[in-house]
Tab-separated table of C-alpha atoms and ligand atoms in Angstrom:
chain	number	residue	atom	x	y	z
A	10	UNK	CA	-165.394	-161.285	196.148
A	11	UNK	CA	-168.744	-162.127	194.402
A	12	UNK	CA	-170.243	-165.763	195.767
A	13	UNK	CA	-172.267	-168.241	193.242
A	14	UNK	CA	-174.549	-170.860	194.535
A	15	UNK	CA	-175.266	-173.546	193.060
A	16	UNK	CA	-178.841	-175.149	193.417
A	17	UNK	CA	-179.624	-178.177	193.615
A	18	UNK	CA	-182.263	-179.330	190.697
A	19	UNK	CA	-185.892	-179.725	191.687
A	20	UNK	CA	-187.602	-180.428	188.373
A	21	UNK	CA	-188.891	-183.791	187.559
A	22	UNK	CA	-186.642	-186.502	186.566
A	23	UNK	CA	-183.506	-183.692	186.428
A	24	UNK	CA	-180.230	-185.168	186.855
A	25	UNK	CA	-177.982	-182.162	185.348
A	26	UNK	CA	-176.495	-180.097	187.344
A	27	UNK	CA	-175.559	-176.685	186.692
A	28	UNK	CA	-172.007	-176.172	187.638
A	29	UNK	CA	-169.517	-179.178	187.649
A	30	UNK	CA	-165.825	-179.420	189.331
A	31	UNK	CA	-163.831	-178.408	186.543
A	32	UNK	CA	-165.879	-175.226	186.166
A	33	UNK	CA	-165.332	-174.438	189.788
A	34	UNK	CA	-162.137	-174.432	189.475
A	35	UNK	CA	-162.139	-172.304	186.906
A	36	UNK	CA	-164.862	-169.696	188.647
A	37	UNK	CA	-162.557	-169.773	192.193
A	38	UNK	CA	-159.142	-168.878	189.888
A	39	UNK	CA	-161.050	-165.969	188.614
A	40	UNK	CA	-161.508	-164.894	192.192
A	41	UNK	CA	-165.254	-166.145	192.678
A	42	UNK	CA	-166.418	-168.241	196.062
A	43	UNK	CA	-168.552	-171.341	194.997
A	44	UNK	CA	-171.035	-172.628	197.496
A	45	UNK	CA	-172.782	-176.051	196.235
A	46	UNK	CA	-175.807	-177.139	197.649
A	47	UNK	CA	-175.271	-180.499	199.494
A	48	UNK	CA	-176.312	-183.530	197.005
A	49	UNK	CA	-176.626	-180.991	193.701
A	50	UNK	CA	-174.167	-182.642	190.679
A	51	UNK	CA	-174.533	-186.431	192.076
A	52	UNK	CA	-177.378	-187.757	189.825
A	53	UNK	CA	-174.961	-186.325	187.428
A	54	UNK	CA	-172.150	-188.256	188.661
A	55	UNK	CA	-170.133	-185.571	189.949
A	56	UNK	CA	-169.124	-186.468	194.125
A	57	UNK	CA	-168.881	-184.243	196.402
A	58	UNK	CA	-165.122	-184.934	197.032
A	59	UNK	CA	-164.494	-183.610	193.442
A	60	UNK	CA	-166.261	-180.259	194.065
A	61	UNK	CA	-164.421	-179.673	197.660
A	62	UNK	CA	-160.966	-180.686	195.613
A	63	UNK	CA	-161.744	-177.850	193.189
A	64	UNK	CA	-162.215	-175.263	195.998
A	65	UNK	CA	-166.003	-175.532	196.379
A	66	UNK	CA	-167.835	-175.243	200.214
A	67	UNK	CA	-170.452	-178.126	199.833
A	68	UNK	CA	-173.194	-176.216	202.328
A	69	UNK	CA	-176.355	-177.955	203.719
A	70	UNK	CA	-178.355	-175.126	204.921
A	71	UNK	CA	-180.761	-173.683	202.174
A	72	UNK	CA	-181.088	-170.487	203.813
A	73	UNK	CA	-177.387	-169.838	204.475
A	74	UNK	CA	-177.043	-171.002	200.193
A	75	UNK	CA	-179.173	-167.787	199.688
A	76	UNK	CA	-178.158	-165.365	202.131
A	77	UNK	CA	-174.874	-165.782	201.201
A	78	UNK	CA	-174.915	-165.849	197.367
A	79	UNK	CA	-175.382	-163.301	195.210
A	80	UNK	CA	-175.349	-165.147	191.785
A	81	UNK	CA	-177.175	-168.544	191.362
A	82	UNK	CA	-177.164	-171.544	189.369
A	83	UNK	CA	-179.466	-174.197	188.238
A	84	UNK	CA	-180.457	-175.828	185.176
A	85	UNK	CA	-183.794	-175.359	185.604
A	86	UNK	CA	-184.910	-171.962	186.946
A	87	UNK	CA	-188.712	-172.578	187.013
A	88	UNK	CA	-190.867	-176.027	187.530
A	89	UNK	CA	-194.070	-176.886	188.632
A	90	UNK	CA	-192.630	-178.594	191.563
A	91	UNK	CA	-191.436	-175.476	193.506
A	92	UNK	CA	-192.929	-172.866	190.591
A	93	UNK	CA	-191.815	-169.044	190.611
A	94	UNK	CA	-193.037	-167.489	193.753
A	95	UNK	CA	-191.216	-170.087	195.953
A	96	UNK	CA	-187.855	-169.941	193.695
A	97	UNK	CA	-188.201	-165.773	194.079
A	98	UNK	CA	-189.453	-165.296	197.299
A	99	UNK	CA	-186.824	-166.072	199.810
A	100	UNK	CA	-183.722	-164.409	197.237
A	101	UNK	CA	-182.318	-160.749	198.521
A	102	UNK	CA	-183.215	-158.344	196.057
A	103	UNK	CA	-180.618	-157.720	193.532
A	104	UNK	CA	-180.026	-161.376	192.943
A	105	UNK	CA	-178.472	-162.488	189.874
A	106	UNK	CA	-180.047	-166.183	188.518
A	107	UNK	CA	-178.617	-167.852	185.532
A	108	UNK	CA	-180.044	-170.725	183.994
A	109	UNK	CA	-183.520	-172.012	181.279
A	110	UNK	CA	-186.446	-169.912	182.401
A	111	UNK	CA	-188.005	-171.102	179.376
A	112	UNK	CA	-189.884	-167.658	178.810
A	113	UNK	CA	-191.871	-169.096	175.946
A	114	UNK	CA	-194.202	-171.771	178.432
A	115	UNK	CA	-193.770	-168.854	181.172
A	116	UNK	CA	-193.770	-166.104	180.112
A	117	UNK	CA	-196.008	-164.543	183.033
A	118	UNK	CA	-193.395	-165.094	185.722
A	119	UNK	CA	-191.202	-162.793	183.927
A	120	UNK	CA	-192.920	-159.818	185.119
A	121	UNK	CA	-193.004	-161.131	188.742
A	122	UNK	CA	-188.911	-161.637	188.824
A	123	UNK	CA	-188.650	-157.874	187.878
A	124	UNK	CA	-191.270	-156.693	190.563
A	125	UNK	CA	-188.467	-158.387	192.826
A	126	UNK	CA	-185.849	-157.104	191.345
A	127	UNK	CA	-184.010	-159.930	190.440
A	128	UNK	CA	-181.210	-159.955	187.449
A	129	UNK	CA	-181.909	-162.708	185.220
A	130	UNK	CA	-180.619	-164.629	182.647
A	131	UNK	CA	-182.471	-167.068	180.313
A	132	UNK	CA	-179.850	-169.264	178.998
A	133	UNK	CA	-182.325	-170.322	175.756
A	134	UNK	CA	-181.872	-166.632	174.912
A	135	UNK	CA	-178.163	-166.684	174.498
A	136	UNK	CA	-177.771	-165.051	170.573
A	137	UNK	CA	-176.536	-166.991	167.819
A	138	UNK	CA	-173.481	-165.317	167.446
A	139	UNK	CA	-169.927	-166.705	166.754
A	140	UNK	CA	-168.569	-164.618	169.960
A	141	UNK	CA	-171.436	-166.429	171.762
A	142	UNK	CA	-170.732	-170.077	170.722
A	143	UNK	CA	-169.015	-170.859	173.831
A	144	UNK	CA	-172.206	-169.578	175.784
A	145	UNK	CA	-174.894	-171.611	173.663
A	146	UNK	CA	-176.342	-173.841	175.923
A	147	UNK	CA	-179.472	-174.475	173.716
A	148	UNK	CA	-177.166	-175.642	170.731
A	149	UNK	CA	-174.989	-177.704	173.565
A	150	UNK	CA	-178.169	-179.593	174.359
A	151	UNK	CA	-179.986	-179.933	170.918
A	152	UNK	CA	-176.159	-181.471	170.093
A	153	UNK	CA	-176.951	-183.928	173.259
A	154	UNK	CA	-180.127	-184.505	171.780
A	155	UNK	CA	-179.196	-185.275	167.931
A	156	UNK	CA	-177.064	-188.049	169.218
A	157	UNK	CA	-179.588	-189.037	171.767
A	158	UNK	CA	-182.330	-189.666	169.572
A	159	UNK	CA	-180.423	-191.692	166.956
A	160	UNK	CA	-179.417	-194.317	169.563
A	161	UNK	CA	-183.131	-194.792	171.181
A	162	UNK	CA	-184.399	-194.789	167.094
A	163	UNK	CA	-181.792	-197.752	166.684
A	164	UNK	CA	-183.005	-199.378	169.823
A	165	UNK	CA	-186.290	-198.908	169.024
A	166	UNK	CA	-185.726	-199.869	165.302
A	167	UNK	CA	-186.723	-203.960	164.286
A	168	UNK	CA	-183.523	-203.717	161.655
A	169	UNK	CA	-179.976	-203.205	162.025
A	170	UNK	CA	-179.077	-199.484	161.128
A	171	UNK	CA	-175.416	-200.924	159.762
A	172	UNK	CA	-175.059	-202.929	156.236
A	173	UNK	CA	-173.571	-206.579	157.015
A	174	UNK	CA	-172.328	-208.981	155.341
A	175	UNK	CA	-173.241	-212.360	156.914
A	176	UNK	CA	-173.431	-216.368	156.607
A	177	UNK	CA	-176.943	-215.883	155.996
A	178	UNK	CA	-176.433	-212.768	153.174
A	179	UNK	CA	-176.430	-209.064	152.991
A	180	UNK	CA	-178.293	-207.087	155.297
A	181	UNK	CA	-178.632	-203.819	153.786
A	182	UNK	CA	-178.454	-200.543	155.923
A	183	UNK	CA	-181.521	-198.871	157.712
A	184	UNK	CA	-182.499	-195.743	155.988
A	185	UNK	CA	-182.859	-192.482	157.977
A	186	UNK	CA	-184.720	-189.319	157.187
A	187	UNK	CA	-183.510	-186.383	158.862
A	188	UNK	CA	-185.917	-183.310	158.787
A	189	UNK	CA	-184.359	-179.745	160.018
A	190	UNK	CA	-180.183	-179.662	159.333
A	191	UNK	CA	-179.697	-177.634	162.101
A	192	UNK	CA	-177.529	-178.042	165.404
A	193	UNK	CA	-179.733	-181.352	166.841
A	194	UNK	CA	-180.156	-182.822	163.068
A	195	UNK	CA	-176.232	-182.236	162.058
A	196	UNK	CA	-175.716	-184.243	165.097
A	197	UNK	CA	-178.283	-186.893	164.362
A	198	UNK	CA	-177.193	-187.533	160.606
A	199	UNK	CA	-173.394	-187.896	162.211
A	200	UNK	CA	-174.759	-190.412	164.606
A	201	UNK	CA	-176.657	-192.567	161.946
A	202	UNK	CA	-174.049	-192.388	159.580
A	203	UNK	CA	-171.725	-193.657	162.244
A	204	UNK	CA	-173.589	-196.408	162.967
A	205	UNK	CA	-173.494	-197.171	159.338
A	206	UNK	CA	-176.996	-195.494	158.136
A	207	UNK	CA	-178.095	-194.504	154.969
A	208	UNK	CA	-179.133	-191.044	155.554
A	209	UNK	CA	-181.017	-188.534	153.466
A	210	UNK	CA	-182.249	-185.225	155.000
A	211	UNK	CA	-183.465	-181.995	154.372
A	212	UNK	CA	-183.959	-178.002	155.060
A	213	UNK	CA	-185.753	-174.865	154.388
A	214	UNK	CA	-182.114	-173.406	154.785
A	215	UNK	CA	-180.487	-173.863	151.512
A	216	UNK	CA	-176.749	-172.858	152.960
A	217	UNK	CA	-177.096	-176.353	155.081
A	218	UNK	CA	-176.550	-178.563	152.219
A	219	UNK	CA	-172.879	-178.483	152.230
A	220	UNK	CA	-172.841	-179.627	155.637
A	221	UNK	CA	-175.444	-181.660	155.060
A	222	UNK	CA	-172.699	-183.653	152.500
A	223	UNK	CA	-169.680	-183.131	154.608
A	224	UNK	CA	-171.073	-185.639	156.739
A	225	UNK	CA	-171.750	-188.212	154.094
A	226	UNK	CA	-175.587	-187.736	154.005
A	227	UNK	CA	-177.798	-187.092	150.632
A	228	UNK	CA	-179.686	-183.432	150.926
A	229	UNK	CA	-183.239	-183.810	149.700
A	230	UNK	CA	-183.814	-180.153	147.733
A	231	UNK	CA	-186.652	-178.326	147.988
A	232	UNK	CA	-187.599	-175.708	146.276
A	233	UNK	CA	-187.490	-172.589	148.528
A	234	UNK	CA	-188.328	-169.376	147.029
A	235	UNK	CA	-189.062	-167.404	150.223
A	236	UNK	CA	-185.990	-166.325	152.259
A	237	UNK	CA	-185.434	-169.012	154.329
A	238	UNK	CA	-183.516	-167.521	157.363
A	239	UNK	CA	-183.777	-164.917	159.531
A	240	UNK	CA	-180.611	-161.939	160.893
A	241	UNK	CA	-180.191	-164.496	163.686
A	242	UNK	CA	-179.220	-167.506	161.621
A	243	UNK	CA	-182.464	-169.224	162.647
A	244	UNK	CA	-185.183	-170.587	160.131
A	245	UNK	CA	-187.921	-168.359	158.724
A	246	UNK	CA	-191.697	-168.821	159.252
A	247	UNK	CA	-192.704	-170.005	155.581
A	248	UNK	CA	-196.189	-169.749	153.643
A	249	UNK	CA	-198.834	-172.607	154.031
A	250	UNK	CA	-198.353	-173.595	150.613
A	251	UNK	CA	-194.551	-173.939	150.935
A	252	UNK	CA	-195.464	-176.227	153.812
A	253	UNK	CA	-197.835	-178.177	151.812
A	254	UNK	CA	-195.569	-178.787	149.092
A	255	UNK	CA	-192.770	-179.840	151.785
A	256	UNK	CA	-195.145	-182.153	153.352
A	257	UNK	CA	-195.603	-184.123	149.322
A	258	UNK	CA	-191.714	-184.070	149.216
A	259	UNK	CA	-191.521	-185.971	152.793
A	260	UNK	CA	-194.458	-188.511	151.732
A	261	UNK	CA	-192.829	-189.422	148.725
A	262	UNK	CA	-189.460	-190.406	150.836
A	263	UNK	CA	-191.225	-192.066	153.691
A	264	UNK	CA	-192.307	-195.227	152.289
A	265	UNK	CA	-188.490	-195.762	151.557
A	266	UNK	CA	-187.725	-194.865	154.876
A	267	UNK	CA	-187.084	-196.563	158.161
A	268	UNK	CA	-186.158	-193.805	160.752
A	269	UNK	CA	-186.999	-190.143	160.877
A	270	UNK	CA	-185.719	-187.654	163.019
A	271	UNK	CA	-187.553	-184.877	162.863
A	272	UNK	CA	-185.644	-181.211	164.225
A	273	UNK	CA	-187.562	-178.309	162.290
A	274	UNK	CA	-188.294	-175.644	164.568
A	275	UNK	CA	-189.299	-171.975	164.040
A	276	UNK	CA	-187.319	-170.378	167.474
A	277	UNK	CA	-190.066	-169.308	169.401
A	278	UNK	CA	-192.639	-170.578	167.472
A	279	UNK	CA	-194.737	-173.394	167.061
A	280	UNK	CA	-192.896	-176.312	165.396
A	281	UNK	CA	-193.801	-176.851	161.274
A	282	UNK	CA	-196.542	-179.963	160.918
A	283	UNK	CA	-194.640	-181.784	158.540
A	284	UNK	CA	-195.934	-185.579	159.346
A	285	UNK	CA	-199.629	-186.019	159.602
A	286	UNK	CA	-201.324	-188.877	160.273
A	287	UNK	CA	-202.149	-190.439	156.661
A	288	UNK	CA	-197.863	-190.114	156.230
A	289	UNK	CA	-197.679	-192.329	158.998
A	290	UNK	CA	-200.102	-194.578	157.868
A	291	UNK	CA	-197.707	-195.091	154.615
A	292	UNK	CA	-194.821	-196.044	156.880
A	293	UNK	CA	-193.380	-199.593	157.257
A	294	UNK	CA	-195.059	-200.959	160.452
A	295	UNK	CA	-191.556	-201.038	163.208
A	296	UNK	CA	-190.137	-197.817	161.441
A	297	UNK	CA	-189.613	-194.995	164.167
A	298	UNK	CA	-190.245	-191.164	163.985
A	299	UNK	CA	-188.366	-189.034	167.383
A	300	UNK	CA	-189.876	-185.747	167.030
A	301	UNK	CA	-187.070	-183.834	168.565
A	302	UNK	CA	-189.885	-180.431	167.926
A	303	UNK	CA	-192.100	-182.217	170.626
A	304	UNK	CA	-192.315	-179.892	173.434
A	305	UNK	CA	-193.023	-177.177	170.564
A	306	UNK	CA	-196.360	-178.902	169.448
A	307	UNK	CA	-194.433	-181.943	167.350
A	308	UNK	CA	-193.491	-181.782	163.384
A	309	UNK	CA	-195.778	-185.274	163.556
A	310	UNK	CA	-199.345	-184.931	163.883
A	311	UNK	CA	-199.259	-187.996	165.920
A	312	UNK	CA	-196.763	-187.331	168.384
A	313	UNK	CA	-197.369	-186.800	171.809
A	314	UNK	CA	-195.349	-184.755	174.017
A	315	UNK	CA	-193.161	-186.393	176.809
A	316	UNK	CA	-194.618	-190.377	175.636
A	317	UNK	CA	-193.863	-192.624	173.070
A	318	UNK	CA	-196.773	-193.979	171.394
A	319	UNK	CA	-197.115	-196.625	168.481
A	320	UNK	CA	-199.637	-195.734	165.787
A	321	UNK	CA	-200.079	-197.832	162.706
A	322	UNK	CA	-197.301	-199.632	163.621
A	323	UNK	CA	-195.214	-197.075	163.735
A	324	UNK	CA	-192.923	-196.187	166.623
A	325	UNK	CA	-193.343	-192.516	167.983
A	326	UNK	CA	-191.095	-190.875	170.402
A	327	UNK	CA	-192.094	-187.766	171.530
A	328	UNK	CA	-189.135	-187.389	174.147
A	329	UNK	CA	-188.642	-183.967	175.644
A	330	UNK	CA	-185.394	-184.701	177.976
A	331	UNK	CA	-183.368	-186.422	175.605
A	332	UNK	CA	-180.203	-183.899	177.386
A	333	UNK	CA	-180.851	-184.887	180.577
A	334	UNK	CA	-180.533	-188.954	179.941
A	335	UNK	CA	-176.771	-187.642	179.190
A	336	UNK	CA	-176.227	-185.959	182.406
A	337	UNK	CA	-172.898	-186.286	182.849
A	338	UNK	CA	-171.605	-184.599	179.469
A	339	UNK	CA	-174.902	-182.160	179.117
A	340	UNK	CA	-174.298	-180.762	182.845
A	341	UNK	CA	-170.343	-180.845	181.637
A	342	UNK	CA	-171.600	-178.176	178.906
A	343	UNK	CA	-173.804	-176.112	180.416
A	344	UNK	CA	-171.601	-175.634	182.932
A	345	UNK	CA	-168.906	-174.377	180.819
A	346	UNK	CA	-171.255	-172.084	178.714
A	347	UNK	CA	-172.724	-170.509	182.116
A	348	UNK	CA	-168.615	-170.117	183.083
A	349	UNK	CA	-167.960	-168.569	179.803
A	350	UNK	CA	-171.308	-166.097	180.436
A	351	UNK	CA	-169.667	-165.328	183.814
A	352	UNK	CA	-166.296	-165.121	182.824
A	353	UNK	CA	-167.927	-162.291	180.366
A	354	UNK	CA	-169.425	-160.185	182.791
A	355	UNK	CA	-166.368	-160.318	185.794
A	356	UNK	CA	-164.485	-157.392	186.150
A	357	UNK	CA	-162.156	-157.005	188.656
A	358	UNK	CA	-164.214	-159.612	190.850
A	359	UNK	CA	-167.147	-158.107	190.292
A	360	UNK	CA	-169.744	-158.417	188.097
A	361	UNK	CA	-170.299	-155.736	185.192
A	362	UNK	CA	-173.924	-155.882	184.040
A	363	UNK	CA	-172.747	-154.091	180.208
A	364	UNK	CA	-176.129	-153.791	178.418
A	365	UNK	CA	-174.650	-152.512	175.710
A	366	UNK	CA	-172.781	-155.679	174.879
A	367	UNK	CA	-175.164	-157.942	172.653
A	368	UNK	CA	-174.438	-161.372	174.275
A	369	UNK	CA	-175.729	-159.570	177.749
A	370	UNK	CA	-178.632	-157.693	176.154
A	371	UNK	CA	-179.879	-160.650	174.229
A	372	UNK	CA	-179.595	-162.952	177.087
A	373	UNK	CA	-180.781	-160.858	180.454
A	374	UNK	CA	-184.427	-160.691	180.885
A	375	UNK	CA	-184.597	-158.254	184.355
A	376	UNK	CA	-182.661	-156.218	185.720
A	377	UNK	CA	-183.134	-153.401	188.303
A	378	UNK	CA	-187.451	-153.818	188.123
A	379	UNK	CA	-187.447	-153.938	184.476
A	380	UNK	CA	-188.243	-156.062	181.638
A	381	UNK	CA	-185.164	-155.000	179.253
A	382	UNK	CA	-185.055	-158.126	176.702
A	383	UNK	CA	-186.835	-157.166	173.314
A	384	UNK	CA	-187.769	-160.718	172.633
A	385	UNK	CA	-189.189	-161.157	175.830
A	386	UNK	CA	-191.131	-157.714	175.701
A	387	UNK	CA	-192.641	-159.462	172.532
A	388	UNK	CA	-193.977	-162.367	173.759
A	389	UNK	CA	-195.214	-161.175	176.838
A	390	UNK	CA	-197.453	-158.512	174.005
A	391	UNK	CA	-198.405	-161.223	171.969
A	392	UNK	CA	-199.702	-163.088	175.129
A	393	UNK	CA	-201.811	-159.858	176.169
A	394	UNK	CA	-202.891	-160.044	173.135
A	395	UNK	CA	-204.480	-163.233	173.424
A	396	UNK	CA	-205.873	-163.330	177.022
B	8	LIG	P1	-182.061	-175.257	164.933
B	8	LIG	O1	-182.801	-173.991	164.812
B	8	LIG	O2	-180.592	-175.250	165.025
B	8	LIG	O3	-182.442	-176.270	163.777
B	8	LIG	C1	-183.738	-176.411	163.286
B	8	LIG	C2	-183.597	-176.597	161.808
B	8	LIG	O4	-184.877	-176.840	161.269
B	8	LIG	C3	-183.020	-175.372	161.096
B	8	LIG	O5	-181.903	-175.733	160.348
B	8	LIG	C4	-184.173	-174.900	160.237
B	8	LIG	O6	-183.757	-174.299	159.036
B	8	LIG	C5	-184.904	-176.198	160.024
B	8	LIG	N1	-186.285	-176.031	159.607
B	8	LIG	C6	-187.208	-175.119	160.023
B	8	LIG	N2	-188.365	-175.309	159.408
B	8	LIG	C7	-188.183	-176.381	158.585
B	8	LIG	C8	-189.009	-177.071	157.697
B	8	LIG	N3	-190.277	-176.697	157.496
B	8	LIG	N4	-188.488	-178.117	157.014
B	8	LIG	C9	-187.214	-178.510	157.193
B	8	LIG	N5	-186.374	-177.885	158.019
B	8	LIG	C10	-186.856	-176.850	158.711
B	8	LIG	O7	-182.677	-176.001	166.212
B	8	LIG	P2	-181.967	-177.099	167.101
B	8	LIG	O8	-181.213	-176.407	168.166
B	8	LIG	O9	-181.295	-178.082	166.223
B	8	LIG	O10	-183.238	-177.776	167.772
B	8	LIG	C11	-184.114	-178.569	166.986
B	8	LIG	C12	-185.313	-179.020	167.796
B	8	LIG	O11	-184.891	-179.917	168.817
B	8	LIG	C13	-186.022	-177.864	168.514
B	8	LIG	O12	-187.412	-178.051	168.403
B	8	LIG	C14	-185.569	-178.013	169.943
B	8	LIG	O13	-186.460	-177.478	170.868
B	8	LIG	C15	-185.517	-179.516	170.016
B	8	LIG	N6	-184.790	-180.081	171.155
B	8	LIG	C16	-185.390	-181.144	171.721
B	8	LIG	C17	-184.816	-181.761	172.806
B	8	LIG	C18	-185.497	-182.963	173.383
B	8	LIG	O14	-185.051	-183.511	174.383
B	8	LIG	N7	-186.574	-183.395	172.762
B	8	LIG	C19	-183.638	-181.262	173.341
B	8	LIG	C20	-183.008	-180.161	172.718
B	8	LIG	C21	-183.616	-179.584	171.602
């Protein structure tokens, strides 16, 4: 019988929680043990009752959470607060960890979890693919975040984002600009036209318009001649001059425009500048920009990371937790796509490591001493390269 602990979070301002009840119960049918570290899932709202109802030993001892388990979860695998050589050191060799590693900030560590032997699994490196969808926590939280930053934009915003018809006249509807149609910025164009928005948006991907309209929203065309998406369904690095076209196509909407959400990202990459600081300056003074693209250098100019800001006038979120203010439902989904990863790799109560299999290949990042992910063999070349 194979036992999972679950961590508690140490990170910052974390309130998810990697494994809730209903996932338990789900592991413990599929012959797993669950220990739970005493006090992980309540920020979250989950109480300890419900985790010993699904079958789950709540356990207080740190050292008795490690000796005992063999696979771990937590949300966040690395943070400054405990950083990599603490998480590592005290795990038996052979340890499986699931959860963000974020190998693009640190990349460095990877190396050191090998040397130790440890199996790992970087859930932002989950593939794209339709068998995978249930395992996608970085789509499950850009989701979270879509929805997220249209509510703080509307109560940031000085307007109403619905049209109403009052005593006093018509109020017409606030007008949102979503940049990047992809799994955060479907979300967010949902969530404004919900609340009533007029919403326009746009994307280097040219199969996104459809959805784009499904939801009720105008797609703003540009002309891309380059090919716009990569094998792995995610956008394309484009040329400087595509760029600086884009950026004349967003200036001419902004005046008219009262919100932007801005989503473009290049996976892996820096984010697209797409807002510099003259745009802003051509903004109505209360409109709002959440650059979702933050953490990845910002698609504003004037965004910074983590704060919100007003420049010009202009509101400017630069929010890079917008998942975890939704504990509850975001710890509710990545605990069911960690389930689904494990539910993957169990075989007869144990726990196949199948490196031929794509989802397990694209997702692992050591395993017995080595470094076997190609993507993270790349970056830790390019940063070589650079030191
Ligand atoms: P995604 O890859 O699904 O979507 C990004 C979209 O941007 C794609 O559709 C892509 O075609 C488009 N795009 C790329 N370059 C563009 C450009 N120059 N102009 C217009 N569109 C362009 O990514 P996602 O999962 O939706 O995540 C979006 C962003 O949100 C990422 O930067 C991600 O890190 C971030 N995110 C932030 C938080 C937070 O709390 N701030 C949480 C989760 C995700």
């Amino acid at each position: 019988m194979i036992t999972i602990s679950v961590l508690k979070e140490t990170a910052e301002n974390e309130h998810r929680v990697a494994l809730v009840p209903e996932s338990v119960g789900r592991l413990i049918k599929k012959g797993f043990r669950v220990l739970v570290q005493q006090g992980a899932g309540t920020t979250a709202g989950f109480r300890t009752m419900e985790y010993e109802d699904a079958g789950a030993e709540i356990v207080s001892d740190y050292d008795k959470l490690l000796q005992d388990g063999e696979v771990f979860l937590k949300v966040q695998c690395v943070c400054l607060q405990d950083g990599m050589m603490q998480i590592v050191d005290p795990f038996k060799e052979n340890s499986v960890i699931i959860g963000f590693f974020n190998p693009f900030k640190n990349i460095n560590n990877v190396e050191e979890l090998a040397q130790k032997n440890m199996t790992t699994f970087s859930m932002e490196l989950v593939p794209r693919v339709s068998r995978a969808q249930k395992m996608d926590a970085l789509s499950a939280m850009s989701s979270a975040a879509g929805y997220k930053a249209v509510v703080l934009a509307a109560s940031s915003l000085n307007k109403f984002f619905p049209m109403m018809m009052t005593a006093a006249g018509t109020i017409s509807p606030a007008r949102v600009l979503v940049i990047g149609a992809g799994v955060a910025g479907l979300q967010a164009i949902a969530t404004a036209k919900r609340l009533g928005a007029k919403v326009k948006a746009f994307d280097t991907r040219p199969i996104v318009q459809e959805q784009v309209e499904s939801l009720g929203a105008e797609f703003v065309s540009l002309d891309v001649s380059e090919e716009a998406e990569t094998a792995g369904g995610y956008a394309e690095e484009l040329s400087d001059d595509f760029y600086r076209h884009e950026q004349i196509v967003i200036a001419q909407q902004l005046a008219e425009t009262d919100v932007v959400i801005s989503t473009a990202q290049i996976f892996g990459k820096r984010a697209p500048l797409l807002i510099t600081e003259e745009m802003v300056k051509t903004m109505r003074y209360g409109s709002v920009i959440v650059d979702l693209a933050a953490e990845q250098g910002g698609n504003c100019e004037m965004t910074v990371a983590g704060k919100t800001v007003e420049r010009y006038g202009v509101n400017i979120h630069g929010s890079t937790d917008l998942p975890g203010t939704l504990s509850y439902h975001s710890s509710e989904m990545f605990s069911r796509n960690v389930t689904a990863l494990l539910m993957e790799m169990v075989e007869e109560e144990n726990i196949k490591i199948d490196l031929e299999d794509d989802i397990i290949s694209g997702t692992i990042m050591t395993h017995e001493g080595k470094i076997l992910n190609e993507h993270v063999i790349n970056l830790l070349k390019q940063a070589g390269e650079t030191q």
